CSV table of C-alpha atoms and ligand atoms in Angstrom, one decimal:
chain,number,residue,atom,x,y,z
A,8,MET,CA,184.3,84.1,113.8
A,9,ARG,CA,188.0,84.7,114.3
A,10,ILE,CA,190.4,82.1,114.2
A,11,THR,CA,192.3,82.2,118.4
A,12,ASP,CA,194.2,79.3,117.6
A,13,ALA,CA,196.2,76.9,115.1
A,14,LYS,CA,198.9,74.2,115.3
A,15,VAL,CA,200.4,71.4,113.4
A,16,ILE,CA,200.2,68.2,114.1
A,17,VAL,CA,203.1,65.4,112.7
A,18,CYS,CA,202.5,61.9,113.5
A,19,SER,CA,203.1,58.4,112.3
A,20,PRO,CA,201.3,55.5,113.0
A,21,GLY,CA,202.4,53.0,110.5
A,22,ARG,CA,203.6,56.2,108.1
A,23,ASN,CA,204.3,60.2,108.4
A,24,PHE,CA,201.1,62.3,108.5
A,25,VAL,CA,201.3,66.6,108.8
A,26,THR,CA,198.1,67.8,110.1
A,27,LEU,CA,196.5,71.3,110.7
A,28,LYS,CA,194.4,72.0,113.5
A,29,ILE,CA,192.5,75.6,113.5
A,30,VAL,CA,190.3,77.0,116.1
A,31,THR,CA,188.0,79.8,116.5
A,32,GLU,CA,186.9,81.5,119.3
A,33,ASP,CA,183.7,79.7,119.7
A,34,GLY,CA,186.0,76.6,120.8
A,35,ILE,CA,185.3,74.8,117.1
A,36,HIS,CA,188.3,72.9,115.6
A,37,GLY,CA,188.6,72.2,112.4
A,38,LEU,CA,191.5,69.9,110.5
A,39,GLY,CA,193.2,70.1,107.5
A,40,ASP,CA,195.6,67.2,106.0
A,41,ALA,CA,198.9,68.5,105.2
A,42,THR,CA,201.0,65.7,103.7
A,43,LEU,CA,203.6,65.7,101.2
A,44,ASN,CA,205.1,61.8,101.4
A,45,GLY,CA,209.0,62.0,101.4
A,46,ARG,CA,209.1,66.0,102.1
A,47,GLU,CA,206.6,66.2,105.1
A,48,LEU,CA,208.4,68.4,107.7
A,49,SER,CA,208.9,71.7,105.0
A,50,VAL,CA,204.9,72.0,104.9
A,51,ALA,CA,205.4,71.6,108.8
A,52,SER,CA,207.3,74.2,108.5
A,53,TYR,CA,205.3,76.2,106.1
A,54,LEU,CA,202.3,76.1,108.1
A,55,THR,CA,204.1,76.8,111.8
A,56,ASP,CA,206.2,79.3,110.7
A,57,HIS,CA,204.4,81.3,107.7
A,58,VAL,CA,201.1,80.7,107.5
A,59,ILE,CA,199.9,79.8,111.3
A,60,PRO,CA,201.0,83.7,112.5
A,61,LEU,CA,198.6,85.4,109.6
A,62,LEU,CA,195.8,83.3,110.3
A,63,ILE,CA,195.3,84.0,114.1
A,64,GLY,CA,192.6,87.1,114.6
A,65,ARG,CA,191.5,86.0,110.4
A,66,ASP,CA,187.1,85.4,110.0
A,67,ALA,CA,187.1,81.5,110.0
A,68,ARG,CA,184.1,82.0,107.7
A,69,ARG,CA,186.0,83.6,104.6
A,70,ILE,CA,187.3,80.8,103.3
A,71,GLU,CA,187.9,81.8,100.0
A,72,ASP,CA,189.0,84.9,100.9
A,73,THR,CA,191.7,83.1,103.3
A,74,TRP,CA,192.4,81.1,99.8
A,75,GLN,CA,193.5,84.0,97.6
A,76,TYR,CA,195.2,86.1,100.5
A,77,LEU,CA,197.4,83.1,101.2
A,78,TYR,CA,197.9,82.0,97.7
A,79,LYS,CA,198.5,85.6,96.0
A,80,GLY,CA,199.6,87.0,99.1
A,81,ALA,CA,202.8,84.6,99.2
A,82,TYR,CA,203.8,86.2,95.9
A,83,TRP,CA,205.3,82.9,94.9
A,84,ARG,CA,203.2,80.8,93.4
A,85,ARG,CA,202.1,77.4,93.5
A,86,GLY,CA,204.5,74.0,93.9
A,87,PRO,CA,203.7,71.0,96.1
A,88,VAL,CA,204.9,72.8,100.0
A,89,THR,CA,202.7,75.8,99.2
A,90,MET,CA,199.6,74.5,97.8
A,91,SER,CA,199.6,71.4,100.4
A,92,ALA,CA,200.0,74.2,103.1
A,93,ILE,CA,197.4,75.9,101.8
A,94,SER,CA,195.2,72.8,101.3
A,95,ALA,CA,195.3,72.2,104.7
A,96,VAL,CA,194.1,75.4,105.6
A,97,ASP,CA,191.2,75.6,103.3
A,98,THR,CA,189.9,71.9,104.3
A,99,ALA,CA,189.8,72.9,108.0
A,100,LEU,CA,187.8,75.9,107.3
A,101,TRP,CA,184.9,74.4,105.6
A,102,ASP,CA,185.5,71.4,108.5
A,103,ILE,CA,184.7,74.3,110.8
A,104,ARG,CA,182.0,76.1,108.8
A,105,GLY,CA,180.3,72.6,109.0
A,106,LYS,CA,180.3,72.3,112.1
A,107,ALA,CA,179.4,75.5,113.2
A,108,LEU,CA,176.2,75.6,110.8
A,109,GLN,CA,175.4,71.8,112.4
A,110,THR,CA,176.0,70.2,108.6
A,111,PRO,CA,178.3,68.1,106.8
A,112,VAL,CA,179.9,69.2,104.5
A,113,TYR,CA,178.6,67.9,101.1
A,114,GLN,CA,175.4,70.2,101.9
A,115,LEU,CA,177.8,72.8,102.4
A,116,LEU,CA,178.9,71.9,99.0
A,117,GLY,CA,175.5,71.8,97.0
A,118,GLY,CA,174.2,68.8,98.4
A,119,ALA,CA,174.5,64.7,97.6
A,120,SER,CA,174.7,64.3,93.3
A,121,ARG,CA,174.8,60.2,94.5
A,122,GLU,CA,174.1,58.0,97.1
A,123,SER,CA,177.5,56.9,97.5
A,124,VAL,CA,180.9,57.2,96.2
A,125,MET,CA,182.5,54.2,93.9
A,126,ILE,CA,186.0,53.7,95.1
A,127,TYR,CA,188.8,51.6,93.6
A,128,GLY,CA,191.4,48.9,96.1
A,129,HIS,CA,195.1,47.7,94.7
A,130,ALA,CA,195.5,44.3,93.8
A,131,ASN,CA,198.9,43.4,92.9
A,132,GLY,CA,201.0,40.2,93.2
A,133,ASP,CA,204.7,39.2,91.8
A,134,THR,CA,202.9,37.0,88.9
A,135,ILE,CA,199.8,37.0,86.9
A,136,ASP,CA,198.2,34.5,89.2
A,137,ASP,CA,198.8,36.1,92.4
A,138,THR,CA,197.0,39.6,91.1
A,139,VAL,CA,194.6,37.8,89.6
A,140,ALA,CA,194.1,35.8,93.0
A,141,ALA,CA,194.3,39.6,94.8
A,142,VAL,CA,191.6,41.1,92.3
A,143,GLY,CA,189.2,38.3,92.6
A,144,GLU,CA,189.1,38.8,96.4
A,145,TYR,CA,188.6,42.7,96.2
A,146,LEU,CA,185.3,41.1,93.8
A,147,ARG,CA,184.7,39.1,97.1
A,148,LEU,CA,184.1,42.1,99.2
A,149,GLY,CA,182.0,43.8,97.1
A,150,TYR,CA,184.5,46.2,94.8
A,151,ARG,CA,183.5,47.0,91.7
A,152,ALA,CA,186.4,48.6,90.4
A,153,VAL,CA,190.2,47.1,90.8
A,154,ARG,CA,193.2,49.0,90.0
A,155,ALA,CA,195.4,45.5,88.9
A,156,GLN,CA,199.6,46.0,89.0
A,157,CYS,CA,202.1,42.8,88.6
A,158,GLY,CA,205.8,42.1,89.4
A,159,VAL,CA,207.6,42.4,86.0
A,160,PRO,CA,209.9,39.4,85.1
A,161,GLY,CA,213.8,40.6,85.0
A,162,VAL,CA,212.8,43.6,87.5
A,163,ALA,CA,213.1,44.4,91.1
A,164,HIS,CA,210.5,46.0,93.2
A,165,ALA,CA,208.2,46.7,90.5
A,166,TYR,CA,206.0,49.5,91.3
A,167,GLY,CA,202.9,48.8,92.7
A,168,VAL,CA,203.8,45.3,94.2
A,169,GLY,CA,203.5,45.3,98.3
A,170,ARG,CA,204.2,42.9,101.0
A,171,GLY,CA,200.6,42.9,102.0
A,172,ARG,CA,197.7,41.9,99.6
A,173,LEU,CA,195.4,44.8,100.9
A,174,PHE,CA,198.6,47.3,101.9
A,175,TYR,CA,201.1,49.3,99.6
A,176,GLU,CA,202.9,51.6,101.1
A,177,PRO,CA,206.6,52.6,99.0
A,178,ALA,CA,208.1,54.8,101.8
A,179,GLU,CA,210.8,53.5,103.9
A,180,PRO,CA,212.7,54.6,106.6
A,181,GLY,CA,216.8,54.9,105.8
A,182,GLN,CA,218.1,55.6,102.8
A,183,PRO,CA,215.9,55.6,99.7
A,184,LEU,CA,215.1,52.0,97.8
A,185,GLU,CA,217.0,51.9,94.8
A,186,THR,CA,214.3,49.9,92.2
A,187,ALA,CA,214.8,49.4,88.8
A,188,TRP,CA,213.1,49.5,85.9
A,189,SER,CA,212.9,48.3,82.0
A,190,THR,CA,210.1,49.8,79.7
A,191,GLU,CA,210.7,46.4,77.3
A,192,ARG,CA,210.0,44.1,80.5
A,193,TYR,CA,206.7,46.4,81.6
A,194,LEU,CA,205.1,46.7,77.9
A,195,ASN,CA,205.7,42.5,77.3
A,196,ILE,CA,204.1,41.9,80.8
A,197,VAL,CA,200.7,44.7,81.2
A,198,PRO,CA,198.8,43.3,78.3
A,199,PRO,CA,198.3,39.5,79.0
A,200,LEU,CA,197.7,40.5,82.4
A,201,PHE,CA,194.7,42.2,81.8
A,202,GLU,CA,193.8,39.6,78.9
A,203,ARG,CA,193.5,37.1,82.0
A,204,LEU,CA,191.4,39.2,84.3
A,205,ARG,CA,188.9,39.8,81.4
A,206,HIS,CA,189.0,36.0,80.6
A,207,GLU,CA,188.6,34.9,84.6
A,208,PHE,CA,185.9,37.9,85.3
A,209,GLY,CA,184.0,39.2,82.8
A,210,PRO,CA,183.2,42.0,81.3
A,211,ASP,CA,181.6,44.3,84.3
A,212,VAL,CA,184.4,44.4,86.8
A,213,HIS,CA,186.1,47.8,86.5
A,214,LEU,CA,190.0,47.6,86.0
A,215,LEU,CA,192.3,49.9,86.2
A,216,HIS,CA,196.3,50.4,85.8
A,217,ASP,CA,198.7,52.8,86.6
A,218,ALA,CA,202.1,53.1,84.7
A,219,HIS,CA,203.5,55.5,87.3
A,220,HIS,CA,205.0,58.4,84.6
A,221,ARG,CA,207.2,55.5,83.6
A,222,LEU,CA,206.6,55.8,79.9
A,223,THR,CA,207.5,58.5,76.9
A,224,PRO,CA,204.2,59.1,74.9
A,225,ILE,CA,204.4,56.8,71.9
A,226,GLU,CA,205.4,54.2,74.7
A,227,GLY,CA,202.3,55.3,76.4
A,228,ALA,CA,200.2,55.2,73.1
A,229,ARG,CA,201.1,51.5,72.6
A,230,LEU,CA,200.3,50.8,75.6
A,231,GLY,CA,196.8,52.0,75.4
A,232,LYS,CA,196.3,50.4,72.0
A,233,ALA,CA,197.9,47.1,73.4
A,234,LEU,CA,195.1,47.2,76.1
A,235,GLU,CA,192.0,48.4,74.0
A,236,PRO,CA,190.9,44.9,73.6
A,237,TYR,CA,189.9,44.8,77.7
A,238,HIS,CA,188.3,47.8,77.9
A,239,LEU,CA,190.1,49.3,80.7
A,240,PHE,CA,188.6,52.0,83.2
A,241,TRP,CA,191.5,53.6,82.7
A,242,LEU,CA,195.4,54.3,81.9
A,243,GLU,CA,196.7,56.2,84.6
A,244,ASP,CA,200.1,58.8,84.4
A,245,PRO,CA,201.5,57.1,81.1
A,246,VAL,CA,204.0,59.9,80.6
A,247,PRO,CA,205.2,62.2,83.3
A,248,ALA,CA,202.6,65.5,82.9
A,249,GLU,CA,204.5,68.1,83.1
A,250,LEU,CA,204.7,68.1,79.5
A,251,GLN,CA,200.9,68.8,78.8
A,252,GLU,CA,201.3,68.1,75.1
A,253,GLY,CA,202.6,64.7,75.4
A,254,PHE,CA,199.0,63.1,76.3
A,255,ARG,CA,198.0,64.7,72.6
A,256,LEU,CA,200.4,62.0,70.8
A,257,ILE,CA,198.9,59.7,72.8
A,258,ARG,CA,195.3,60.4,72.5
A,259,GLN,CA,196.1,60.1,68.4
A,260,HIS,CA,196.6,56.7,68.8
A,261,THR,CA,194.0,54.8,71.3
A,262,THR,CA,190.7,55.0,72.7
A,263,THR,CA,192.1,53.5,76.4
A,264,PRO,CA,190.9,56.0,78.7
A,265,LEU,CA,193.4,58.3,80.3
A,266,ALA,CA,193.8,59.5,83.9
A,267,VAL,CA,196.5,61.9,85.4
A,268,GLY,CA,197.0,64.2,88.1
A,269,GLU,CA,198.2,62.8,91.0
A,270,VAL,CA,200.8,65.3,91.5
A,271,PHE,CA,199.4,68.5,90.3
A,272,ASP,CA,198.6,71.4,92.4
A,273,THR,CA,196.8,73.9,90.8
A,274,ILE,CA,194.4,74.1,87.9
A,275,PHE,CA,197.3,75.7,85.8
A,276,ASP,CA,199.2,72.1,85.8
A,277,CYS,CA,195.9,70.7,84.0
A,278,HIS,CA,193.7,73.1,81.9
A,279,THR,CA,195.3,72.0,78.4
A,280,LEU,CA,194.2,68.5,79.3
A,281,ILE,CA,190.9,69.8,80.4
A,282,GLU,CA,190.4,71.8,77.4
A,283,GLU,CA,191.9,70.1,74.7
A,284,GLN,CA,189.6,66.8,76.0
A,285,LEU,CA,193.3,64.9,76.4
A,286,ILE,CA,192.3,63.2,79.2
A,287,ASP,CA,188.9,61.6,80.8
A,288,TYR,CA,189.7,61.7,84.7
A,289,ILE,CA,191.8,64.4,86.7
A,290,ARG,CA,193.5,62.4,89.5
A,291,THR,CA,193.5,66.1,91.6
A,292,THR,CA,193.0,65.4,95.1
A,293,VAL,CA,192.1,67.7,98.3
A,294,VAL,CA,195.3,67.4,100.2
A,295,HIS,CA,197.9,69.0,97.1
A,296,ALA,CA,195.9,70.5,94.6
A,297,GLY,CA,194.1,73.9,96.8
A,298,GLY,CA,191.7,71.8,99.2
A,299,ILE,CA,187.8,71.5,98.8
A,300,SER,CA,187.8,75.5,97.1
A,301,HIS,CA,190.1,74.7,94.4
A,302,LEU,CA,189.2,71.2,93.7
A,303,ARG,CA,185.6,72.2,93.0
A,304,LYS,CA,186.8,75.1,90.0
A,305,ILE,CA,188.7,72.2,88.7
A,306,ALA,CA,185.8,70.0,88.7
A,307,SER,CA,184.3,72.5,87.2
A,308,LEU,CA,186.2,73.1,84.3
A,309,ALA,CA,186.5,69.5,83.7
A,310,GLU,CA,182.8,69.2,83.8
A,311,LEU,CA,182.7,71.3,80.2
A,312,HIS,CA,185.1,69.2,78.7
A,313,HIS,CA,183.4,65.6,79.5
A,314,VAL,CA,186.2,65.2,81.7
A,315,ARG,CA,185.0,63.3,85.4
A,316,THR,CA,186.9,63.5,88.8
A,317,GLY,CA,189.2,60.5,90.0
A,318,SER,CA,190.9,61.7,93.1
A,319,HIS,CA,194.2,60.2,94.3
A,320,GLY,CA,193.4,58.7,97.6
A,321,ALA,CA,197.0,56.3,98.7
A,322,THR,CA,197.5,55.6,101.6
A,323,ASP,CA,200.1,58.3,102.2
A,324,LEU,CA,196.9,60.9,102.6
A,325,SER,CA,195.4,61.1,105.6
A,326,PRO,CA,191.4,60.2,106.6
A,327,VAL,CA,191.3,64.3,107.4
A,328,CYS,CA,192.1,64.0,103.0
A,329,MET,CA,190.1,61.1,102.6
A,330,ALA,CA,187.3,62.5,104.4
A,331,ALA,CA,187.8,65.9,102.6
A,332,ALA,CA,187.3,63.7,99.2
A,333,LEU,CA,184.7,61.7,99.8
A,334,HIS,CA,182.3,65.4,100.9
A,335,PHE,CA,184.1,66.6,97.8
A,336,ASP,CA,182.9,63.4,95.3
A,337,LEU,CA,179.5,62.5,96.9
A,338,SER,CA,179.2,66.6,95.9
A,339,VAL,CA,179.9,67.2,92.4
A,340,HIS,CA,178.2,66.3,89.5
A,341,ASN,CA,181.2,64.8,87.1
A,342,PHE,CA,182.6,63.0,89.8
A,343,GLY,CA,184.1,59.3,88.1
A,344,ILE,CA,185.7,57.5,90.9
A,345,GLN,CA,188.0,58.0,94.1
A,346,GLU,CA,191.3,55.7,95.0
A,347,TYR,CA,190.8,54.1,98.6
A,348,MET,CA,193.9,51.9,99.9
A,349,ARG,CA,193.4,51.1,103.0
A,350,HIS,CA,194.9,52.7,106.0
A,351,THR,CA,196.3,50.7,109.2
A,352,ALA,CA,194.4,49.9,112.0
A,353,GLU,CA,196.7,52.4,113.8
A,354,THR,CA,196.0,55.0,111.6
A,355,ASP,CA,192.7,54.5,111.9
A,356,ARG,CA,192.8,55.2,115.3
A,357,VAL,CA,194.2,57.9,115.7
A,358,PHE,CA,192.1,59.6,113.3
A,359,PRO,CA,188.5,58.8,114.3
A,360,HIS,CA,185.9,59.3,111.2
A,361,GLN,CA,183.1,58.9,109.9
A,362,TYR,CA,183.5,57.7,106.9
A,363,ALA,CA,182.2,54.0,106.1
A,364,LEU,CA,183.0,51.7,103.3
A,365,ASP,CA,180.3,49.0,102.3
A,366,GLN,CA,180.4,46.4,99.2
A,367,GLY,CA,183.3,48.8,97.0
A,368,GLN,CA,180.8,52.5,98.0
A,369,MET,CA,181.7,54.9,100.1
A,370,HIS,CA,180.0,57.8,102.1
A,371,PRO,CA,181.4,60.6,103.9
A,372,GLY,CA,178.6,60.1,106.6
A,373,ASP,CA,176.4,62.9,108.3
A,374,ALA,CA,178.4,64.3,111.1
A,375,PRO,CA,178.7,68.1,110.9
A,376,GLY,CA,181.7,69.3,109.7
A,377,LEU,CA,184.2,66.2,107.5
A,378,GLY,CA,183.4,64.0,110.2
A,379,VAL,CA,186.8,62.8,111.0
A,380,ASP,CA,189.0,64.0,114.4
A,381,ILE,CA,192.6,63.2,115.7
A,382,ASP,CA,193.4,61.8,119.0
A,383,GLU,CA,196.2,64.1,119.8
A,384,ALA,CA,197.3,62.3,123.0
A,385,LEU,CA,197.9,58.6,121.0
A,386,ALA,CA,199.0,60.9,117.9
A,387,ALA,CA,201.8,62.0,120.4
A,388,THR,CA,202.8,57.9,121.0
A,389,TYR,CA,203.4,57.9,117.4
A,390,PRO,CA,206.3,60.2,116.6
A,391,TYR,CA,207.3,61.0,113.2
A,392,SER,CA,210.5,59.0,111.4
A,393,ARG,CA,212.0,60.2,108.1
A,394,ALA,CA,211.0,58.0,105.3
A,395,TYR,CA,211.5,58.4,101.8
A,396,LEU,CA,210.0,56.8,98.5
A,397,PRO,CA,212.4,55.1,96.2
A,398,VAL,CA,214.2,56.3,93.6
A,399,ASN,CA,213.7,54.5,90.3
A,400,ARG,CA,217.2,53.5,87.7
A,401,LYS,CA,217.1,51.9,84.6
A,402,GLU,CA,218.8,48.7,83.3
A,403,ASP,CA,221.9,50.8,82.7
A,404,GLY,CA,221.6,52.6,85.9
A,405,THR,CA,220.4,56.0,84.8
A,406,ILE,CA,217.6,57.5,86.9
A,407,HIS,CA,214.6,57.4,85.7
A,408,SER,CA,210.8,58.3,86.9
A,409,TRP,CA,210.0,56.3,90.0
B,510,EZ4,O1,202.6,56.5,94.3
B,510,EZ4,O2,200.9,57.8,96.4
B,510,EZ4,O3,197.6,56.3,92.4
B,510,EZ4,N1,198.7,55.6,93.2
B,510,EZ4,C1,199.5,56.1,93.9
B,510,EZ4,C2,200.5,56.3,94.6
B,510,EZ4,C3,201.6,56.8,94.7
B,510,EZ4,C4,201.9,57.2,96.3
B,510,EZ4,C5,203.2,58.5,96.0
B,510,EZ4,O4,202.9,58.9,97.6
B,510,EZ4,O5,200.3,56.4,92.3
B,510,EZ4,O6,200.5,54.8,94.8
B,511,CO,CO1,199.5,56.7,90.6
């Protein structure tokens, strides 16, 4: 089954997406998400200029061999641009394999380990009261897990606080928005937020929080300790995780479960965290961490060390990634939770999909392959529009992690 054609489709139905489409001699096509928020065209070029010429004529069934060919063959390993491109190829080849064998991809990954996949939604508001109301809305929709963020008094544009309640979209056209940051003010508001949420909603709802890489290890330890009475499902990204050792310090001080990994692109970014049991959830995702093939290797290592998966699933991960993530989630034994931020109606129309949400649980559907497609004619009506994630500064003007 030779690959005869491949192309990159860049479109912006509500936000930018980069999609790889691979076609075989049998007329089967597969899709892979290659979206790297704020740096989209670099992955499009990597694929078009450097990878697609290598794909034509290859056997589409050789998924692992193609992965190794692109990873080791480039000589220059890892990095988000390279790995997003490899992820897209890997995802598209799994899609093709499923379609060729007339089976949903999860059946090729060992079959379903569970009936459906627990997801969490994003609740946010300018004030604690607003966030409490937003969490309540998710619970009325049947969600069992909700991430809660709220505005920080004295801080403009706090992370995670969107303009709508069900959508949160931080990338904007024009120059990057400059947001402000104060760790002191932030650490004053988060514990009262969760105290209130537990008081309002009782012990059963899973509550999550994302510190978005903004703390030092000792600050992360303090936050984790302060949140212990409210038993979070997880505290995400307490520190910038290039330095995996930073988690040793946090871990010594708190029993709040820790999650990290949405910006990781290979197993080499998280093997220390996993092997030393410094985290509880690994958030690597299909589009940025080497596709379904590499994510399964990370999950297998994690399974040995009592670490569960909690893949990133923000709006900048396309429905193609979401579909692939759900096949992965349904199949791996040590699945924990899946993030899901609703896409806009325009995005959902450009990417018709089989996956469905019911009462806070999702299922990828039973269509052959991934069960997701792209309407190319409709996609063409939404041209790419450059957008950047915000840049963050401390109150004195010093650049800080966003
Ligand atoms: O900021 O996907 O947990 N989710 C997140 C996201 C990220 C965006 C960056 O592109 O942290 O909202
Ligand atoms: Co996050």
